[in-house]
DNA sequence: TATGAATGAGTCTTCATTCAT
DNA sequence: TATGAATGAAGACTCATTCAT
């Protein structure tokens, strides 16, 4: 409220807006969510929101950026605590096996995330951003797999790049299928995980 | 243009509108496409479009309905021509391996399709429709796999349901990843196909 | 259907269209009724309707014109059959007392009629037409009252003009009040009729 | 113009919109007036109008509501200042006798008012609202007449309900007839007033 | 910084009228 | 004459963004 305000204050406000925005986007989709929805949900005035973000698009972008950042950080943290390659692969699969994609909140988030992905498709800049983000996820795994090969923990024949991509392909596949609420998410994911790990072994 | 016009004429016109609509959806996205976009693209007047479809939503729905119908018909046709289960599985995988998901037209279609899928997520009626459509695709495979087991062509241990779901999970996974234009689509899909078929054998 | 068609045929067709139009206008009001409504109701094609009438407005006008003509004719006919002035005045009041203004069909017609009256208010030409029509109604009564005075049947003090106007004022008043379905139409009209006739007597 | 604006400011704005709306309705008729007309006439933007009213229908309703409220308040005020029943009846008649129904502004308002009345006819909710409003007007008179009877000021034989209805019937009648600009409004109304009051006396 | 009223381009949809057959 | 598909100008309403206070 005072004319000069700490960075911390601003950051908190931003966070608050973004949280509300995600909630709205999750509920109604990006296009269908209005700034007024975010105003209602956050209790922050329209003018204030525009003080922190240039446009609705910028909010969208930032919402997804932060969600991703958190996810990466989380994976990195846990990888660093784990020793063997297989335990890391196990861990990252289990992250998805221990999550309920049908649970309302989670489900909404998945939908928004893929909507955003598709949205980026139509804007070169956004697509590049998205691709860079994806590279981070891919490299996380490529590094692990390479280390595993160097350490002779896993099969030398597997192509780390291909297998890294394959992993996210599986995750995207099962996540997307979760839009059908009778999808046997756990069974399918477990089956695919086993096949995946089988290939790595030896 | 004249009244007292054949059903065929009307059907052609509908087709024309839907084709333009799909094209627009592909270009600008499902929600961002306006009726005016379809008017511009098709050269058909707004009024005429509303003579053939009650609402924009109806256009959406019909676009996707028809695309799906064609796809299913195609798969069924080819399945009926093929003898062994493995050859059918091969065939259906190869349908995706012989397609270039990065080719503009195709790419746009993929994006629209998934956008629509996610959109349906927010509307009970649409979701039911979508689920029914998916069931058709799933059952196509379940039937094939069951027949294969009865004919002792494939492993009795695989659960047809799970493997049917797994197949479409793979397809959704690689299709979605194709938004990244450096995604090694063919390599990943081939790898996953091999693993999938390996499991079926014996 | 043949290229050359009798006047009679045309007249019949016109009548048919107008009847449907009145029905539609009565149901939904003039503005809310569409040409398509008339098409549906009459079973006559849009093109055909435009062959007989230049515009929706013209239909409106003609509908009301004819309704009025019938009414006047009816009154004239009956007046000519009646001898005394008072019996004529009685008769014309009773026409309204023996009618149920709340009966759906009739009610709708009343509403349309007053809507049309108000509509004319905004168009000099229409207003003139309407005024001429009203003059006919007024004169019908003025003549009767004057004859009555000449024949010493009714009070010489009453101003025929004023009393003619007063009559239609009463009819418009009770008709309009009939929009309220608890309006004591008969009681009020009877009361006013009695007072009216009382004044004429002596 | 600024945010955090007083209730008074908002009320003024609303009033401004409603005044323009009434003006437009009066000019072009109720159904034919568009929001854009109101925008042009008021100089207030479309968006702003929708900030104050949810829909065009709500504007209609409020326009009439307020007009009615003012009228009722006015009558009540004056009734309270008058002692005898006859003076009250006189007063309310004179309100209409001292008004020029042909004066442009006034005339337009009358037309709009009856248009609205007829419009309500086609909508149960509106009709109920209208009926409740009418009841207020009726009761205003019923109460006066009953008091008059209790105070032995007026004839006990008259039915207060019927006479209350009769009064408004007269007013509606002469008001409606005023659409014809040669209608002898004052003569007719004076005549009817006298007859009415005559009946009350004794 | 915060507020929320104001703006107006943009959206879907309707419908009177035309016109090729 | 009859048909009904085509046209496109409105119309009601929405909403991202601006800006005066």
GROMACS .gro file of C-alpha atoms (C1' of nucleotides) in nm, chain D residues 3-4 9 13 45 47-48 51-52, chain E residues 2-10:
model
   18
  609UNK     CA    1  -1.309   0.426  -0.941
  610UNK     CA    2  -1.408   0.416  -0.577
  615UNK     CA    3  -2.240   0.899  -0.846
  619UNK     CA    4  -2.527   0.750  -1.381
  651UNK     CA    5  -2.036   0.362  -2.368
  653UNK     CA    6  -1.963  -0.134  -2.164
  654UNK     CA    7  -2.055   0.123  -1.904
  657UNK     CA    8  -2.185  -0.221  -1.582
  658UNK     CA    9  -2.505  -0.075  -1.448
  810DA     C1'   10  -0.456   0.044  -0.572
  811DT     C1'   11  -0.903   0.098  -0.745
  812DG     C1'   12  -1.279  -0.011  -1.049
  813DA     C1'   13  -1.547   0.263  -1.393
  814DA     C1'   14  -1.511   0.335  -1.877
  815DT     C1'   15  -1.406   0.196  -2.331
  816DG     C1'   16  -1.514  -0.020  -2.778
  817DA     C1'   17  -1.356  -0.371  -3.077
  818DG     C1'   18  -1.503  -0.817  -3.135
   0.00000   0.00000   0.00000
